[in-house]
mmCIF file of C-alpha atoms and ligand atoms in Angstrom:
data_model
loop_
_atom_site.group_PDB
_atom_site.id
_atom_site.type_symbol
_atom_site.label_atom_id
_atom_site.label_comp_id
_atom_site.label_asym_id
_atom_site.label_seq_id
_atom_site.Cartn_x
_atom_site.Cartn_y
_atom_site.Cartn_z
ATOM 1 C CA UNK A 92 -31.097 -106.560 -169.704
ATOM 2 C CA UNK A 93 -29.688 -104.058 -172.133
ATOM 3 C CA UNK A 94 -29.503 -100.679 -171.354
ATOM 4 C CA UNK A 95 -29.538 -98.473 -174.465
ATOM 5 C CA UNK A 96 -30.777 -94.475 -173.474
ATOM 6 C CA UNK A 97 -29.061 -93.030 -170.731
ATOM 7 C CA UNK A 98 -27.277 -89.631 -170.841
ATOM 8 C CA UNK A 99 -27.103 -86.541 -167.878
ATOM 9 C CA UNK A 100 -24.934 -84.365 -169.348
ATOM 10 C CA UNK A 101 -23.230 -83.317 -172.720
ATOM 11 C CA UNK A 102 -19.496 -84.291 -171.292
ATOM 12 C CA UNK A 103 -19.836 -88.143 -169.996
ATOM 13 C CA UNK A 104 -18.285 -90.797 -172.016
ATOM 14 C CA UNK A 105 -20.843 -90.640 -175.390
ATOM 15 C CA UNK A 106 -21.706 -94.422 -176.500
ATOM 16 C CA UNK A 107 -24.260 -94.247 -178.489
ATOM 17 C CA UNK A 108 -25.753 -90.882 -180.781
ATOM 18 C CA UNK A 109 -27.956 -90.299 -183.035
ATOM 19 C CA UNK A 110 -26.753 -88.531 -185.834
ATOM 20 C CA UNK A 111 -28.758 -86.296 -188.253
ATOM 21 C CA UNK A 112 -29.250 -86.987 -192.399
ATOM 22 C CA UNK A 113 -29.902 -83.896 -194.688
ATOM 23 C CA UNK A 114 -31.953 -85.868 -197.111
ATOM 24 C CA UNK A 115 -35.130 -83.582 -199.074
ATOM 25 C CA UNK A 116 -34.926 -80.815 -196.676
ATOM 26 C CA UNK A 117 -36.279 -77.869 -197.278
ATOM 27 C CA UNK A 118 -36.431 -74.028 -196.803
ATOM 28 C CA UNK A 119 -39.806 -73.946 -194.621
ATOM 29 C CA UNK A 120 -42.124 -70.726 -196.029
ATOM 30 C CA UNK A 121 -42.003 -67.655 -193.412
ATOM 31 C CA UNK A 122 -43.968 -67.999 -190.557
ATOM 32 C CA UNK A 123 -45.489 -66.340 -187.442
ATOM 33 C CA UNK A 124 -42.613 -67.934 -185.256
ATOM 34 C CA UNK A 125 -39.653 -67.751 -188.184
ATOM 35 C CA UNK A 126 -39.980 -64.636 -189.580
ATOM 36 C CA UNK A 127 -38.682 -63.317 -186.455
ATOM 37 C CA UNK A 128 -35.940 -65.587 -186.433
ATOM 38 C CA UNK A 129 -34.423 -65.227 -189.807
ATOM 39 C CA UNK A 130 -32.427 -61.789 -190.074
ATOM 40 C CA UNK A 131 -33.271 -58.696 -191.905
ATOM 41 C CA UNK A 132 -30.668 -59.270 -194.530
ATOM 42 C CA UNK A 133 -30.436 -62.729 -195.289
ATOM 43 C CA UNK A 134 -30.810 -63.974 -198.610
ATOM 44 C CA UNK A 135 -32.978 -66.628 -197.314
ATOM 45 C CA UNK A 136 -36.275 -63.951 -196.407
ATOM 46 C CA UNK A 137 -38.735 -64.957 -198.341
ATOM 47 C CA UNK A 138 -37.334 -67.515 -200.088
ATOM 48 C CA UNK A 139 -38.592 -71.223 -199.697
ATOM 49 C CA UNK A 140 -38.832 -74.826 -201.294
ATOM 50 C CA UNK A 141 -35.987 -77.532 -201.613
ATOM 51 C CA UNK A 142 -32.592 -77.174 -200.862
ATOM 52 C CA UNK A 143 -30.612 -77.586 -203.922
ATOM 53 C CA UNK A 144 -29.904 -81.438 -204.467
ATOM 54 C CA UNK A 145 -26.024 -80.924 -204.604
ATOM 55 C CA UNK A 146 -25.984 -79.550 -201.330
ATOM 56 C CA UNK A 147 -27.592 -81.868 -199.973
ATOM 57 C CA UNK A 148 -25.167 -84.543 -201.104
ATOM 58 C CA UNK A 149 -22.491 -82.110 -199.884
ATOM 59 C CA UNK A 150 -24.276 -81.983 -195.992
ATOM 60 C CA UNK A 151 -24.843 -86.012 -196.042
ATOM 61 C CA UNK A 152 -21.471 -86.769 -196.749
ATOM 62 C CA UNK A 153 -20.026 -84.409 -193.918
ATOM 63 C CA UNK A 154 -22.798 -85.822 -191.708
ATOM 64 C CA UNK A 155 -21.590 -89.270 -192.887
ATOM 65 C CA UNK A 156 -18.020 -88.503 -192.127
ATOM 66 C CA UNK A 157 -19.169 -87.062 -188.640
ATOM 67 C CA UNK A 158 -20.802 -90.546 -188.260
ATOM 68 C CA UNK A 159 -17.943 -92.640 -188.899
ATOM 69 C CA UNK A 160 -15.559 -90.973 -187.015
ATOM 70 C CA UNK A 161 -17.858 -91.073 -183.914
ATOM 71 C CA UNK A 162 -17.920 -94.936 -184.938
ATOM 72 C CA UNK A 163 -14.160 -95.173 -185.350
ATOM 73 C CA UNK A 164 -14.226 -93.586 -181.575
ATOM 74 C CA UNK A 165 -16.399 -96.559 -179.842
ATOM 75 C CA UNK A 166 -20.065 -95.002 -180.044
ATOM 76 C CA UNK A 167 -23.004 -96.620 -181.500
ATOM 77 C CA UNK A 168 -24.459 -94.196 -184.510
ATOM 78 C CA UNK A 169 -28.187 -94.763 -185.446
ATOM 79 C CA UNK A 170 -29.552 -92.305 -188.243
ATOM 80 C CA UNK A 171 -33.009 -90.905 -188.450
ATOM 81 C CA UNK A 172 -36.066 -91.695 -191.483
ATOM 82 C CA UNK A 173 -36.269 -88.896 -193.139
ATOM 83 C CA UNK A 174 -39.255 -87.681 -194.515
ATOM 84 C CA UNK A 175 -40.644 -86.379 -197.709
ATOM 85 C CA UNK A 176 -40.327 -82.772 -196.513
ATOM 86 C CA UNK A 177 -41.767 -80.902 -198.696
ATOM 87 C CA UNK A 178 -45.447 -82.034 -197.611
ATOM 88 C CA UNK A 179 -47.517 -79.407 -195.368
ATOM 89 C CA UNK A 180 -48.282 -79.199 -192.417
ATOM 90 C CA UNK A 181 -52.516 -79.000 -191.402
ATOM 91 C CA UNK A 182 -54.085 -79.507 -187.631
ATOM 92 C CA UNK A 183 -57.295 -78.435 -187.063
ATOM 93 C CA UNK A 184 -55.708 -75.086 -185.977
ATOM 94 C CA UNK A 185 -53.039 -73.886 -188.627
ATOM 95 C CA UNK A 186 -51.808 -74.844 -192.129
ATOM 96 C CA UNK A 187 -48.355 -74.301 -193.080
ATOM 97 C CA UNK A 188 -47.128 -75.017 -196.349
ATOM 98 C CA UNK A 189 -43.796 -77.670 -195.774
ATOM 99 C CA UNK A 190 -41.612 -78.986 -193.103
ATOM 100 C CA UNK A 191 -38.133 -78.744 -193.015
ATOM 101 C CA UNK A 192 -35.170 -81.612 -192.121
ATOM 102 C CA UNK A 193 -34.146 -83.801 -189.712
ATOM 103 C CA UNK A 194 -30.687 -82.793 -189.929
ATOM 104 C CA UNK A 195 -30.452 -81.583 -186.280
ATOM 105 C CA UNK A 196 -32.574 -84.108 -183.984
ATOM 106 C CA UNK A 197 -30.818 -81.744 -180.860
ATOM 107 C CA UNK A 198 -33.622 -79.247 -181.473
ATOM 108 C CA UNK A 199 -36.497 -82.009 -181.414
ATOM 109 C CA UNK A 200 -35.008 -85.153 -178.798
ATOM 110 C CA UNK A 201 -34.228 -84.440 -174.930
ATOM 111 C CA UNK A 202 -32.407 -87.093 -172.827
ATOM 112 C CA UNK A 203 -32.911 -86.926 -169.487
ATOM 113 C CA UNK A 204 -31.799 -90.223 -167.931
ATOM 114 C CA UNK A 205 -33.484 -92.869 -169.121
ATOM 115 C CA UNK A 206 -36.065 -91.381 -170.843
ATOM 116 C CA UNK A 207 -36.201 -89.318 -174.450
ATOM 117 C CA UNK A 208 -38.842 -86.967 -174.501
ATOM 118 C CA UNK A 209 -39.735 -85.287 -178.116
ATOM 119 C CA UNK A 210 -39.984 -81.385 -177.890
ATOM 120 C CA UNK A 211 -43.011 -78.807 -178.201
ATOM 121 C CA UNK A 212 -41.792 -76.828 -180.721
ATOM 122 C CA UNK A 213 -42.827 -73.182 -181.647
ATOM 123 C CA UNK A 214 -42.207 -73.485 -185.083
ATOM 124 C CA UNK A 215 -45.377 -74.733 -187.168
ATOM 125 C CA UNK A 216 -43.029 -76.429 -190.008
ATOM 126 C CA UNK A 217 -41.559 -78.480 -187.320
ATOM 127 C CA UNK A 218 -44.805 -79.701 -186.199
ATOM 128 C CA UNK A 219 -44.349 -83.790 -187.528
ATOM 129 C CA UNK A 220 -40.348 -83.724 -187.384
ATOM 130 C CA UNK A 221 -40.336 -85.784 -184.419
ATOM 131 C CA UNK A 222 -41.797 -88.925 -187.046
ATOM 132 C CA UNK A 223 -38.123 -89.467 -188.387
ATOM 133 C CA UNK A 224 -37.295 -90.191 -185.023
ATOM 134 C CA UNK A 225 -39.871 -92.415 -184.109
ATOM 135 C CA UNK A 226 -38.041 -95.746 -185.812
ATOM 136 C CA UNK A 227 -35.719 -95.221 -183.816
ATOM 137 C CA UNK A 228 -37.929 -94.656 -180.320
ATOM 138 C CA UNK A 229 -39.854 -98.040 -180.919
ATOM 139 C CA UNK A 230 -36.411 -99.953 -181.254
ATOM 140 C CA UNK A 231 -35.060 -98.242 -178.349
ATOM 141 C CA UNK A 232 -38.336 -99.470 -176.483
ATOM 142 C CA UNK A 233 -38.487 -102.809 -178.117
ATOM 143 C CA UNK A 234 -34.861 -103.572 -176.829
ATOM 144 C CA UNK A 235 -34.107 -101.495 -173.781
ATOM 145 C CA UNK A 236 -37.165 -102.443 -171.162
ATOM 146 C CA UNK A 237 -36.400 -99.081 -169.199
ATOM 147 C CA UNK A 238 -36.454 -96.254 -172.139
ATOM 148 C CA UNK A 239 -39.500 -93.951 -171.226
ATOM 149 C CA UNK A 240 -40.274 -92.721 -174.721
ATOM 150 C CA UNK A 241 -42.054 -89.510 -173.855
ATOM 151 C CA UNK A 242 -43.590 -86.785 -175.829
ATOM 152 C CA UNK A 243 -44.195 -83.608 -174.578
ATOM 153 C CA UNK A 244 -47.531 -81.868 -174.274
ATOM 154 C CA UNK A 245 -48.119 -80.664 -178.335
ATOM 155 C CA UNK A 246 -48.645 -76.866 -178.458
ATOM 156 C CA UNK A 247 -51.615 -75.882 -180.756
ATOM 157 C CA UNK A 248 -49.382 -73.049 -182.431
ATOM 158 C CA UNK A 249 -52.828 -71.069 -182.624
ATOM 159 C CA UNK A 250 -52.055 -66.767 -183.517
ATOM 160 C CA UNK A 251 -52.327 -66.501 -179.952
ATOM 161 C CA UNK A 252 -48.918 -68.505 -179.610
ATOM 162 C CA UNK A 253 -47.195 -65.786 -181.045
ATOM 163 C CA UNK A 254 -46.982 -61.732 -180.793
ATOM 164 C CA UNK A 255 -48.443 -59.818 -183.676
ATOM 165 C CA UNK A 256 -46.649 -57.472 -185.584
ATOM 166 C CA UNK A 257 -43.442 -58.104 -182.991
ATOM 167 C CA UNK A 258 -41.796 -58.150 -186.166
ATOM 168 C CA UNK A 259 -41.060 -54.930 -188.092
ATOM 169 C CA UNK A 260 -38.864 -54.060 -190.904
ATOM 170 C CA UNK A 261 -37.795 -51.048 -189.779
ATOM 171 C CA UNK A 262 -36.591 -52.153 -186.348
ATOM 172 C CA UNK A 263 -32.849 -51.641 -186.068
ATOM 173 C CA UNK A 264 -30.041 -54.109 -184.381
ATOM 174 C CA UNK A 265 -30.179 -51.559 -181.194
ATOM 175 C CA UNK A 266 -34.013 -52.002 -180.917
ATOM 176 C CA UNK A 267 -33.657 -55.843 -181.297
ATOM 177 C CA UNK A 268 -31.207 -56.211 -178.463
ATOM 178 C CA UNK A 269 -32.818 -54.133 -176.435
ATOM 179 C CA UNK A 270 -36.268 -56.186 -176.441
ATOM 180 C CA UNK A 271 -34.432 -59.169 -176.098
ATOM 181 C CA UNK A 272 -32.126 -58.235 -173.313
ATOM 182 C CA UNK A 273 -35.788 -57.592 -172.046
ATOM 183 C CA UNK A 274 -36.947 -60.802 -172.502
ATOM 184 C CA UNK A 275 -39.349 -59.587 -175.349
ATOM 185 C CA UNK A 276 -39.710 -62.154 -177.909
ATOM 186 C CA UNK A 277 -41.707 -63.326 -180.799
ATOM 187 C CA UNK A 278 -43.381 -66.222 -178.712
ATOM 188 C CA UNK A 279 -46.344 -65.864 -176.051
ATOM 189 C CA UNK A 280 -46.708 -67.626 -173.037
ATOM 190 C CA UNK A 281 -50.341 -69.352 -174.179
ATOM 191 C CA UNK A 282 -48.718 -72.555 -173.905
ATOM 192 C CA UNK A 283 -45.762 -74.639 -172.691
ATOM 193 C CA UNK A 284 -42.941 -74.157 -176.270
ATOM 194 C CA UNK A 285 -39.464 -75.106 -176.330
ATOM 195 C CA UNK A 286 -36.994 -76.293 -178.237
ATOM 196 C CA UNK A 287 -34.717 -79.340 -176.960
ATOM 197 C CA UNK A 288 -31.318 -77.398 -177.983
ATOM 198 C CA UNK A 289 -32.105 -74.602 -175.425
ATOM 199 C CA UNK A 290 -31.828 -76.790 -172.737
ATOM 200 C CA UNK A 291 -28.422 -77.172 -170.892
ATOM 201 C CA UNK A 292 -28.210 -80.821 -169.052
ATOM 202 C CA UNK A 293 -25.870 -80.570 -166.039
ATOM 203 C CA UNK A 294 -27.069 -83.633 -164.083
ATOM 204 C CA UNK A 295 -29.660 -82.236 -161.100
ATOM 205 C CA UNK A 296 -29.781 -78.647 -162.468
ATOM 206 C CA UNK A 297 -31.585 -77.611 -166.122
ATOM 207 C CA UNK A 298 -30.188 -74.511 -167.624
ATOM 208 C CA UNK A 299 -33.362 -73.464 -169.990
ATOM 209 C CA UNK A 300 -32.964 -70.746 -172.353
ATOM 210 C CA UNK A 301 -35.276 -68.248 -172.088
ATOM 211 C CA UNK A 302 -35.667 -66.957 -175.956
ATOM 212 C CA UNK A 303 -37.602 -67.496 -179.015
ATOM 213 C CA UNK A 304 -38.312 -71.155 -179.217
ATOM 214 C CA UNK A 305 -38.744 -71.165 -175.509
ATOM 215 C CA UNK A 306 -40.637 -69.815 -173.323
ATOM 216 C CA UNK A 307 -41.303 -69.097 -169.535
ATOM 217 C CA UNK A 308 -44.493 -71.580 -169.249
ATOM 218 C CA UNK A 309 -42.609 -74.580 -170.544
ATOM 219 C CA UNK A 310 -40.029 -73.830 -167.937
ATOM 220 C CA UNK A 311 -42.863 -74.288 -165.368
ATOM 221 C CA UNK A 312 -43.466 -77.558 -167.196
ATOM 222 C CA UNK A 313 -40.628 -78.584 -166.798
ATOM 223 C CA UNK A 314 -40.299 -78.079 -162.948
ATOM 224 C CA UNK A 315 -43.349 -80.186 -162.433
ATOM 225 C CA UNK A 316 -42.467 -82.637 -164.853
ATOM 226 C CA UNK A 317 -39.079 -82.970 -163.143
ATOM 227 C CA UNK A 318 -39.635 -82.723 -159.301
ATOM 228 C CA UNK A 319 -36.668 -83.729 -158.759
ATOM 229 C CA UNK A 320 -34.031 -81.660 -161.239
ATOM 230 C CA UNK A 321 -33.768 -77.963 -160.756
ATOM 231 C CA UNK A 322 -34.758 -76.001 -163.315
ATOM 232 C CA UNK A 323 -32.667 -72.214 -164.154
ATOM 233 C CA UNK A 324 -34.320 -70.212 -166.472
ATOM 234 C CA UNK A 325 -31.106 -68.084 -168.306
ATOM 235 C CA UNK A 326 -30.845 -65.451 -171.139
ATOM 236 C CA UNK A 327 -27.954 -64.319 -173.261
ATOM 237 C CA UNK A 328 -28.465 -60.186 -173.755
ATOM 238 C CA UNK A 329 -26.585 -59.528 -176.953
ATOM 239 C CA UNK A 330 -27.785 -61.892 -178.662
ATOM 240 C CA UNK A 331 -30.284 -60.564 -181.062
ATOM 241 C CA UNK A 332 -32.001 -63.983 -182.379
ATOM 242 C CA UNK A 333 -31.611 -66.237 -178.930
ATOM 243 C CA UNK A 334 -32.244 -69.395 -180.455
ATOM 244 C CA UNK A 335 -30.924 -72.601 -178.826
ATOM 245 C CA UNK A 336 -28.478 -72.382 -176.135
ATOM 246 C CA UNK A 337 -25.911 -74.714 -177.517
ATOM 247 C CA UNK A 338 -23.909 -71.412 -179.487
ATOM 248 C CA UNK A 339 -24.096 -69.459 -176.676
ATOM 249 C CA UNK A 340 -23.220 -71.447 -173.575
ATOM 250 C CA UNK A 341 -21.313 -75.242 -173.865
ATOM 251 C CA UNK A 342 -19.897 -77.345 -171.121
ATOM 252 C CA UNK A 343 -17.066 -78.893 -171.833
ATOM 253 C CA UNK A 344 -16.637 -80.905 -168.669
ATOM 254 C CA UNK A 345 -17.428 -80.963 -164.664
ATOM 255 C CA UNK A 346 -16.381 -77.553 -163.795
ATOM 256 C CA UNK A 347 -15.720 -75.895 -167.545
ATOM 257 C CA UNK A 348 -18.412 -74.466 -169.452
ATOM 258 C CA UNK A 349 -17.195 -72.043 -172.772
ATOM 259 C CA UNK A 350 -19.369 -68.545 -173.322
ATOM 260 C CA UNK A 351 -20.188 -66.744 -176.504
ATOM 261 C CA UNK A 352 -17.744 -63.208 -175.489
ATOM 262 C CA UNK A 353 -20.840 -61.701 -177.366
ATOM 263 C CA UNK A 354 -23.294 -62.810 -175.219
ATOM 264 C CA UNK A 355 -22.435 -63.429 -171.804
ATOM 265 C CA UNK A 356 -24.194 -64.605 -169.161
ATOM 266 C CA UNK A 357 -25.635 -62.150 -166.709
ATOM 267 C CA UNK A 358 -23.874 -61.359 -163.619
ATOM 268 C CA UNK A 359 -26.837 -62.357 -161.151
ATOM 269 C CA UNK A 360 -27.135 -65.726 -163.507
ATOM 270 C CA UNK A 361 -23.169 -66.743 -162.468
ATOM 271 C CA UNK A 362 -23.623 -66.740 -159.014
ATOM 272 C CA UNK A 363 -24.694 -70.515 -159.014
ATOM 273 C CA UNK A 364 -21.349 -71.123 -161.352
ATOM 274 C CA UNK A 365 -19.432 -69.540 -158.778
ATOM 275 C CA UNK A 366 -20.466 -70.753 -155.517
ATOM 276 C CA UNK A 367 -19.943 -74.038 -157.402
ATOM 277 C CA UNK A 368 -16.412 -73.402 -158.542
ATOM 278 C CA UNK A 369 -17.350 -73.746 -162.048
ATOM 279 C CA UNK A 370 -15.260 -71.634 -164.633
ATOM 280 C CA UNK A 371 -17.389 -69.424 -167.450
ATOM 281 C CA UNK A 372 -14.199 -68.765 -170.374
ATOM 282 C CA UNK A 373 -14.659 -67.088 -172.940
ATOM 283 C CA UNK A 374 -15.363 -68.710 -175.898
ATOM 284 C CA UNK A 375 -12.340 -67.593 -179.180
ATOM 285 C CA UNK A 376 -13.273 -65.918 -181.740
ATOM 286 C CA UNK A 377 -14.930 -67.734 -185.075
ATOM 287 C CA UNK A 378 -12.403 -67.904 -188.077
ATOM 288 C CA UNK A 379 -15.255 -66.969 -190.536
ATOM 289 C CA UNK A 380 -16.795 -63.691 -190.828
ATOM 290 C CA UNK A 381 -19.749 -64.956 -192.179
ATOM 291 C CA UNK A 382 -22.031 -68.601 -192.203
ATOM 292 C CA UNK A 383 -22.399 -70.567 -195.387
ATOM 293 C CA UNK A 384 -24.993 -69.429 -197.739
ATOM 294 C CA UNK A 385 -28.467 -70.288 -197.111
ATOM 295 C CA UNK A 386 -27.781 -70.540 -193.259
ATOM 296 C CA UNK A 387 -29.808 -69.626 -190.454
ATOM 297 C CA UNK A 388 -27.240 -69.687 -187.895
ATOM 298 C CA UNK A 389 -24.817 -66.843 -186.998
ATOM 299 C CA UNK A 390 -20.940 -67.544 -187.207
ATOM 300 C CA UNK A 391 -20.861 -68.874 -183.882
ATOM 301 C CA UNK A 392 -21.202 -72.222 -184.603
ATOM 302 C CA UNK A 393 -17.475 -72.382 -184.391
ATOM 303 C CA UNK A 394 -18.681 -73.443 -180.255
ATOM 304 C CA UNK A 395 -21.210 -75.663 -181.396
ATOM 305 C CA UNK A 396 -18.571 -79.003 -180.226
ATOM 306 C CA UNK A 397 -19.785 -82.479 -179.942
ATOM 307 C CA UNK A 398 -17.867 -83.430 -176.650
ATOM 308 C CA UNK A 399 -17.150 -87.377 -176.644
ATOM 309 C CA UNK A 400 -15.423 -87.486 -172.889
ATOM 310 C CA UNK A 401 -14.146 -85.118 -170.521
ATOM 311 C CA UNK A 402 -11.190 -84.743 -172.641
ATOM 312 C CA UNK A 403 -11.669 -85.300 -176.124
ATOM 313 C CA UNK A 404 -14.203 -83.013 -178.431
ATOM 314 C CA UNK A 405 -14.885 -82.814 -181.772
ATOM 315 C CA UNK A 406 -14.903 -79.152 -183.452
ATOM 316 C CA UNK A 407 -15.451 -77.761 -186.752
ATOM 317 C CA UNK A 408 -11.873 -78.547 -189.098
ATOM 318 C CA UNK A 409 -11.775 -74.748 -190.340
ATOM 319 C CA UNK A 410 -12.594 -72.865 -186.712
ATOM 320 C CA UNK A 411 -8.645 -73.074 -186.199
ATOM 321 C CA UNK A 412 -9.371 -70.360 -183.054
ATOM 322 C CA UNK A 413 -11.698 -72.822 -181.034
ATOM 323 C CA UNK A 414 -9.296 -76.119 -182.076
ATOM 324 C CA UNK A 415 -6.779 -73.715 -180.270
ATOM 325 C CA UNK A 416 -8.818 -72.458 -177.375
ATOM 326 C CA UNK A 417 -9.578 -76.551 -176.957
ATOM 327 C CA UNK A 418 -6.168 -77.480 -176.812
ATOM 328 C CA UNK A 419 -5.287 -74.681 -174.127
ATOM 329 C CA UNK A 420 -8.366 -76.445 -172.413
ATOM 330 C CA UNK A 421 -6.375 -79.802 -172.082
ATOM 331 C CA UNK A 422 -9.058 -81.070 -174.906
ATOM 332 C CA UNK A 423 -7.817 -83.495 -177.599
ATOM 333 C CA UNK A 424 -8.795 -81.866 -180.563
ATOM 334 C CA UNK A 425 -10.872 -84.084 -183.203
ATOM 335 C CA UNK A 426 -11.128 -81.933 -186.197
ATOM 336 C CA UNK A 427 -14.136 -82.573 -188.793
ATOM 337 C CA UNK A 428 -15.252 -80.283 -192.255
ATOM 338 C CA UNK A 429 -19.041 -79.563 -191.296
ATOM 339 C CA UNK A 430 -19.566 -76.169 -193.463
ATOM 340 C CA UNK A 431 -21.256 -77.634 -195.816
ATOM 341 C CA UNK A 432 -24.217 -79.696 -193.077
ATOM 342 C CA UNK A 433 -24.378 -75.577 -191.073
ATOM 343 C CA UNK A 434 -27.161 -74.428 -193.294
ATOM 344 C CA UNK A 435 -29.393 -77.717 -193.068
ATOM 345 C CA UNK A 436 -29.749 -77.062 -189.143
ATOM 346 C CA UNK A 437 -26.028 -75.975 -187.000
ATOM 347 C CA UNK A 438 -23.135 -77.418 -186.340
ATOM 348 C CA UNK A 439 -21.856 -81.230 -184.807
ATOM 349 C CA UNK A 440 -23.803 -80.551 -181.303
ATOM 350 C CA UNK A 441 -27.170 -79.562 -183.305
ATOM 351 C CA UNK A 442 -26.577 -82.554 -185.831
ATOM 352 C CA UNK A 443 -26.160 -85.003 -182.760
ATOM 353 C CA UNK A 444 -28.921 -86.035 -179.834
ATOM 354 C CA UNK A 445 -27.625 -87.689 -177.145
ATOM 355 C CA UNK A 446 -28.912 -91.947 -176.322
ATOM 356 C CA UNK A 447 -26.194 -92.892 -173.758
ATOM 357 C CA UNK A 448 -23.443 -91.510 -172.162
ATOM 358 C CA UNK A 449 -21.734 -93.319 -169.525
ATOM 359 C CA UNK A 450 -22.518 -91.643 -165.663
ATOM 360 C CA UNK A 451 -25.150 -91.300 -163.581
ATOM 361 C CA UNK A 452 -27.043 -88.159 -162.169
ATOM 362 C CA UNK A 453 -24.373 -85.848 -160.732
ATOM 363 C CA UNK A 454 -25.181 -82.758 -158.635
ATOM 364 C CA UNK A 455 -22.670 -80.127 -159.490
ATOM 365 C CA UNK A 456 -24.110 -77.559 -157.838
ATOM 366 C CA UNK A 457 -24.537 -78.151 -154.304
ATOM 367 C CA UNK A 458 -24.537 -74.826 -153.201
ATOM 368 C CA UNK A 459 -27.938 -73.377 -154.602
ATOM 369 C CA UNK A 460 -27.734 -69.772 -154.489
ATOM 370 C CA UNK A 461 -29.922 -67.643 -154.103
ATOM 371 C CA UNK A 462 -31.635 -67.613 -157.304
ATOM 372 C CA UNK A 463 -33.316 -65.009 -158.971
ATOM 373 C CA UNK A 464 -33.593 -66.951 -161.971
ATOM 374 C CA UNK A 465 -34.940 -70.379 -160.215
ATOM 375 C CA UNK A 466 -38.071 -71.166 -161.966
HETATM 376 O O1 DAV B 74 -25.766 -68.505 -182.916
HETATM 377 O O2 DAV B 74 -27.138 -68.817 -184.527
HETATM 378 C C1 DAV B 74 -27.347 -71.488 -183.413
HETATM 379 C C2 DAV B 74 -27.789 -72.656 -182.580
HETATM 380 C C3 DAV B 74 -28.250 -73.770 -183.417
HETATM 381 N N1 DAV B 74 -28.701 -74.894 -182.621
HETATM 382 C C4 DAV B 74 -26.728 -69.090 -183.410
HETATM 383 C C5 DAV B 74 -27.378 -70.215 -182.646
#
């Protein structure tokens, strides 16, 4: 019998990945859900269509390089069916006018064991994304007799997903923080809507991100879907676009988990860590001031590793502080030029989902806490 999807965590012994391919993407049109998402001064407001063709051939052949050297390290790579992107999007409840990419298939697949569940998105443009995955599903299931290929319930994305006017030019960086540090964000809790990059894996426990692809209700979802993981609903204050956990807060291997200095976790959220004996360091600094043009990620992709074992990651070949930081870690260091793939969808953890990793269902947190935060 083969086994082919298995995976508990981001730090066991990776075997087999899918890696993401930058092919037609485009610049989805704003949005109820992106318009919040896509900062006040970027170039890319408003702006929408095609991604230049050069840069695309630029991303593909760092995402081909990422690919190989994953190869030339033991794992299996498979590679999404891209789409023609530019197509809209219509349900009986919303139009939108194009997709996006399946550059990062973190965002859209979730491993949990054996199964690979496709996400409920908030974003309307990433609506159909989950079809360039789908080859891939249907061979998993035609060869490996215990995948569960699983799709999670499909939001309707109605207005009444989202909060009206939450968005508002005039709103300064102060304001921002302060609604999200209060767990104010773009998305309503009409339905179950998350993202599968803001959720953290640790074996029994789910760390969800509470931000604006996910919200509180799919948290719930989770927990019943899930009986027996335990699902932790966290938030990053300081953070003024909470997207995706996977910049913010990154294990690296039992007991090690790195956190964005900007946007730590709260002190009632540790406790669990703690009791645990679980170190929260720091994450360094980025070495660029700034993301590539035409990105919609903040500089802190610099954390945004692809760990391969519990002692060998691969990081970003410019982010010189975090190859550092790594090495002080007792990680081998496997450097890799991804720049040019950031603005298609993140960094080598976004541009990866997870098929199998080598372990089973750890519980690394046998002391529950008291949890405030417990969904
Ligand atoms: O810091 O912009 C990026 C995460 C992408 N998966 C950030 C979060």
């Amino acid at each position: 019998m083969t086994k082919i999807v298995n995976s508990w965590n981001d730090f066991d012994p990776l075997k087999r990945v899918i890696v993401g391919r930058a092919d037609f993407s485009v610049i989805p049109p704003e949005e109820p859900a992106t318009s919040e998402k896509v900062p006040i001064d970027s170039e890319m407001r408003g702006m929408w269509g095609p991604r230049p063709t050069e840069t695309v051939e630029k991303a593909n052949a760092q995402l081909d390089y990422l690919a190989k050297v994953c190869e030339d390290h033991g794992v299996i790579v498979d590679r999404p069916t891209p789409l023609q992107w530019n197509q809209p999007v219509i349900t009986p409840d919303f139009r939108t006018d194009s997709m996006m990419t399946c550059m990062p298939p973190r965002d859209i697949l979730l491993t949990i064991g054996n199964e690979i569940m496709a996400s409920a998105n908030s974003f309307r443009c990433r609506y159909f994304e989950y079809l360039a995955y789908w080859p891939l599903m249907k061979k998993y299931f035609d060869e490996d007799p215990e995948f569960k290929w699983t799709q999670a319930p499909r939001p309707r994305l109605t207005n009444a997903s989202y909060k009206h006017n939450y968005y508002d030019e005039k709103i300064s960086l102060e304001e921002r923080l302060e609604r999200t540090a209060a767990k104010d964000f773009v998305t309503t809790e009409a339905e179950p809507m998350w993202d599968a990059a803001d959720v953290l894996r640790l074996g029994k426990d789910l760390f969800i991100q509470h931000g604006l692809t996910t919200n509180r209700t799919a948290m719930e979802w989770f927990k019943r879907y899930y009986p027996d993981l335990r699902v932790h609903a966290v938030n990053f204050p300081g953070d003024p676009y909470p997207i995706h956990i996977d910049a913010t807060f990154v294990p690296l291997r039992p007991g090690l988990i790195i956190n964005n200095p900007h946007r730590h976790l709260p002190e009632e959220q540790r406790k669990i860590f703690e009791a645990n004996d679980w170190q929260i360091v720091d994450a360094a600094m980025p070495a660029h001031e700034t993301p590539p043009p035409l990105c919609y990620s903040s500089v802190w992709l610099s954390m945004n590793c692809l760990v391969l074992d519990h002692k060998t990651v691969i990081c970003e070949a410019s982010e010189v502080h975090q190859m550092e930081q790594m090495d002080k870690l007792g990680m081998n260091v496997i450097p890799v030029p991804f720049r040019d793939a950031y603005p298609f969808g993140g960094a080598l953890h976004c541009a990866t989902a997870d098929v199998y990793r080598e372990g089973g269902c750890e519980d690394y947190f046998p002391n529950q806490v008291e949890d405030p935060t417990l969904v």
